[in-house]
PDB file of C-alpha atoms in Angstrom:
ATOM      1  CA  MET R  23     -11.382  11.852  88.625  1.00 54.00           C
ATOM      2  CA  ALA R  24     -11.749  15.407  89.490  1.00 61.00           C
ATOM      3  CA  GLU R  25     -15.194  16.340  91.078  1.00 63.00           C
ATOM      4  CA  GLN R  26     -18.069  17.566  89.319  1.00 62.00           C
ATOM      5  CA  PRO R  27     -18.739  21.483  90.270  1.00 58.00           C
ATOM      6  CA  GLN R  28     -22.495  21.936  91.175  1.00 61.00           C
ATOM      7  CA  ALA R  29     -24.423  23.414  88.883  1.00 58.00           C
ATOM      8  CA  ASN R  30     -26.456  25.737  91.346  1.00 57.00           C
ATOM      9  CA  ALA R  31     -23.366  26.366  93.267  1.00 57.00           C
ATOM     10  CA  LEU R  32     -23.929  30.248  93.583  1.00 62.00           C
ATOM     11  CA  ALA R  33     -27.207  30.931  92.505  1.00 69.00           C
ATOM     12  CA  SER R  34     -27.414  34.559  92.999  1.00 76.00           C
ATOM     13  CA  VAL R  35     -25.484  37.325  94.465  1.00 84.00           C
ATOM     14  CA  PHE R  36     -26.542  37.497  97.527  1.00 85.00           C
ATOM     15  CA  PRO R  37     -27.555  36.059 100.274  1.00 85.00           C
ATOM     16  CA  THR R  38     -31.471  34.493 100.601  1.00 86.00           C
ATOM     17  CA  PRO R  39     -33.135  36.968 103.457  1.00 86.00           C
ATOM     18  CA  PRO R  40     -33.999  35.351 107.016  1.00 87.00           C
ATOM     19  CA  PRO R  41     -37.343  33.578 106.937  1.00 86.00           C
ATOM     20  CA  PHE R  42     -38.900  36.374 109.453  1.00 85.00           C
ATOM     21  CA  TRP R  43     -39.125  38.923 106.094  1.00 86.00           C
ATOM     22  CA  LYS R  44     -42.437  37.340 105.719  1.00 86.00           C
ATOM     23  CA  SER R  45     -44.182  38.798 108.661  1.00 87.00           C
ATOM     24  CA  PHE R  46     -43.566  41.962 107.347  1.00 88.00           C
ATOM     25  CA  THR R  47     -46.737  42.330 105.470  1.00 90.00           C
ATOM     26  CA  PRO R  48     -49.609  44.829 105.271  1.00 93.00           C
ATOM     27  CA  GLU R  49     -51.745  42.744 107.686  1.00 94.00           C
ATOM     28  CA  ASN R  50     -48.905  42.077 110.255  1.00 91.00           C
ATOM     29  CA  THR R  51     -48.378  45.775 110.106  1.00 89.00           C
ATOM     30  CA  SER R  52     -51.556  46.945 111.002  1.00 91.00           C
ATOM     31  CA  ARG R  53     -52.051  43.930 113.532  1.00 92.00           C
ATOM     32  CA  ILE R  54     -48.125  45.040 115.524  1.00 89.00           C
ATOM     33  CA  GLU R  55     -49.940  49.420 115.385  1.00 88.00           C
ATOM     34  CA  LYS R  56     -53.615  48.377 116.657  1.00 89.00           C
ATOM     35  CA  LEU R  57     -52.025  46.441 119.837  1.00 89.00           C
ATOM     36  CA  ARG R  58     -49.576  49.086 120.365  1.00 87.00           C
ATOM     37  CA  ALA R  59     -52.355  51.732 120.363  1.00 88.00           C
ATOM     38  CA  ALA R  60     -54.574  49.375 122.197  1.00 87.00           C
ATOM     39  CA  GLN R  61     -51.682  49.264 125.053  1.00 85.00           C
ATOM     40  CA  ALA R  62     -51.116  53.078 125.462  1.00 83.00           C
ATOM     41  CA  GLY R  63     -54.543  54.191 125.336  1.00 83.00           C
ATOM     42  CA  PRO R  64     -56.851  57.122 123.684  1.00 83.00           C
ATOM     43  CA  ASP R  65     -54.043  59.647 123.108  1.00 82.00           C
ATOM     44  CA  TYR R  66     -51.078  56.817 121.100  1.00 80.00           C
ATOM     45  CA  THR R  67     -49.382  58.374 118.093  1.00 81.00           C
ATOM     46  CA  PRO R  68     -48.113  55.992 115.953  1.00 78.00           C
ATOM     47  CA  ILE R  69     -43.428  56.588 116.068  1.00 77.00           C
ATOM     48  CA  ASP R  70     -40.884  56.620 113.765  1.00 77.00           C
ATOM     49  CA  PRO R  71     -39.162  53.390 114.921  1.00 70.00           C
ATOM     50  CA  ALA R  72     -36.056  55.100 113.576  1.00 72.00           C
ATOM     51  CA  THR R  73     -36.425  58.060 115.911  1.00 74.00           C
ATOM     52  CA  ALA R  74     -37.779  56.212 119.379  1.00 74.00           C
ATOM     53  CA  LEU R  75     -37.886  52.719 120.368  1.00 76.00           C
ATOM     54  CA  PRO R  76     -42.141  51.471 120.206  1.00 80.00           C
ATOM     55  CA  ILE R  77     -44.076  50.589 122.827  1.00 80.00           C
ATOM     56  CA  ARG R  78     -42.875  46.605 124.293  1.00 83.00           C
ATOM     57  CA  LEU R  79     -46.128  44.776 124.122  1.00 85.00           C
ATOM     58  CA  LEU R  80     -45.502  41.429 126.139  1.00 84.00           C
ATOM     59  CA  GLY R  81     -47.402  38.382 124.764  1.00 85.00           C
ATOM     60  CA  LEU R  82     -47.437  38.615 120.909  1.00 87.00           C
ATOM     61  CA  PRO R  83     -48.114  35.816 118.378  1.00 86.00           C
ATOM     62  CA  THR R  84     -45.191  34.510 116.924  1.00 84.00           C
ATOM     63  CA  GLU R  85     -45.437  36.109 113.858  1.00 85.00           C
ATOM     64  CA  LEU R  86     -45.496  39.491 115.341  1.00 88.00           C
ATOM     65  CA  ARG R  87     -42.734  38.609 117.481  1.00 87.00           C
ATOM     66  CA  VAL R  88     -40.254  40.569 114.571  1.00 87.00           C
ATOM     67  CA  PHE R  89     -41.761  44.018 115.075  1.00 86.00           C
ATOM     68  CA  GLN R  90     -40.877  44.088 118.523  1.00 84.00           C
ATOM     69  CA  PRO R  91     -36.748  45.656 118.334  1.00 80.00           C
ATOM     70  CA  PRO R  92     -34.562  44.054 121.272  1.00 79.00           C
ATOM     71  CA  GLU R  93     -33.946  46.266 124.444  1.00 78.00           C
ATOM     72  CA  PRO R  94     -31.217  48.316 124.221  1.00 76.00           C
ATOM     73  CA  PRO R  95     -27.993  47.495 126.273  1.00 81.00           C
ATOM     74  CA  SER R  96     -28.625  48.117 129.768  1.00 81.00           C
ATOM     75  CA  ASP R  97     -24.790  48.772 130.329  1.00 85.00           C
ATOM     76  CA  GLY R  98     -24.091  50.885 127.447  1.00 82.00           C
ATOM     77  CA  ILE R  99     -22.084  48.243 126.138  1.00 86.00           C
ATOM     78  CA  TYR R 100     -22.837  45.568 123.009  1.00 84.00           C
ATOM     79  CA  ARG R 101     -20.750  42.745 121.465  1.00 85.00           C
ATOM     80  CA  CYS R 102     -20.681  42.778 117.243  1.00 84.00           C
ATOM     81  CA  PHE R 103     -18.814  39.920 115.295  1.00 88.00           C
ATOM     82  CA  GLY R 104     -16.572  39.447 117.657  1.00 87.00           C
ATOM     83  CA  ASP R 105     -15.853  43.754 119.029  1.00 89.00           C
ATOM     84  CA  THR R 106     -17.222  46.046 121.759  1.00 88.00           C
ATOM     85  CA  TYR R 107     -19.257  48.442 121.225  1.00 85.00           C
ATOM     86  CA  LYS R 108     -20.858  51.113 123.290  1.00 84.00           C
ATOM     87  CA  VAL R 109     -23.541  53.306 122.593  1.00 77.00           C
ATOM     88  CA  ARG R 110     -23.676  57.179 123.073  1.00 68.00           C
ATOM     89  CA  VAL R 111     -26.707  59.417 123.466  1.00 60.00           C
ATOM     90  CA  LEU R 112     -25.747  62.884 121.579  1.00 51.00           C
ATOM     91  CA  SER R 113     -27.438  65.782 123.028  1.00 52.00           C
ATOM     92  CA  ASN R 114     -25.626  68.009 120.434  1.00 53.00           C
ATOM     93  CA  CYS R 115     -25.938  67.276 117.053  1.00 55.00           C
ATOM     94  CA  ILE R 116     -29.116  69.142 114.669  1.00 52.00           C
ATOM     95  CA  GLY R 117     -31.227  66.000 114.027  1.00 55.00           C
ATOM     96  CA  MET R 118     -30.000  63.612 116.075  1.00 52.00           C
ATOM     97  CA  LYS R 119     -30.915  64.697 119.715  1.00 53.00           C
ATOM     98  CA  GLY R 120     -31.315  62.302 121.996  1.00 52.00           C
ATOM     99  CA  ARG R 121     -30.702  59.583 119.691  1.00 56.00           C
ATOM    100  CA  PRO R 122     -28.370  56.889 120.599  1.00 56.00           C
ATOM    101  CA  ILE R 123     -26.111  55.744 118.151  1.00 55.00           C
ATOM    102  CA  LEU R 124     -23.187  53.762 118.004  1.00 53.00           C
ATOM    103  CA  GLU R 125     -19.183  53.743 118.025  1.00 54.00           C
ATOM    104  CA  ASN R 126     -16.454  51.672 118.635  1.00 49.00           C
TER     105      ASN R 126
END
């Protein structure tokens, strides 16, 4: 006799989000900004995380650790899905001045 298919084998077209998405609340966002401002001092101005790395904070509570991006690779090389990639800094492209990009 053939096995019966599960009723909800495919409930969504997209996979479920990772569990840390619940940490991105307005309260946690303001908490991390206050901590960064306290670390930087009185001349702190918020930055755009897409253009620069934020201030690294040590000893963060668990729910705030996801707001801290990983350190860039020290040797300029990283691996993703078994392939090796290089981090290259563009210095002469309009709008990309000094921003690292990833290439194969």
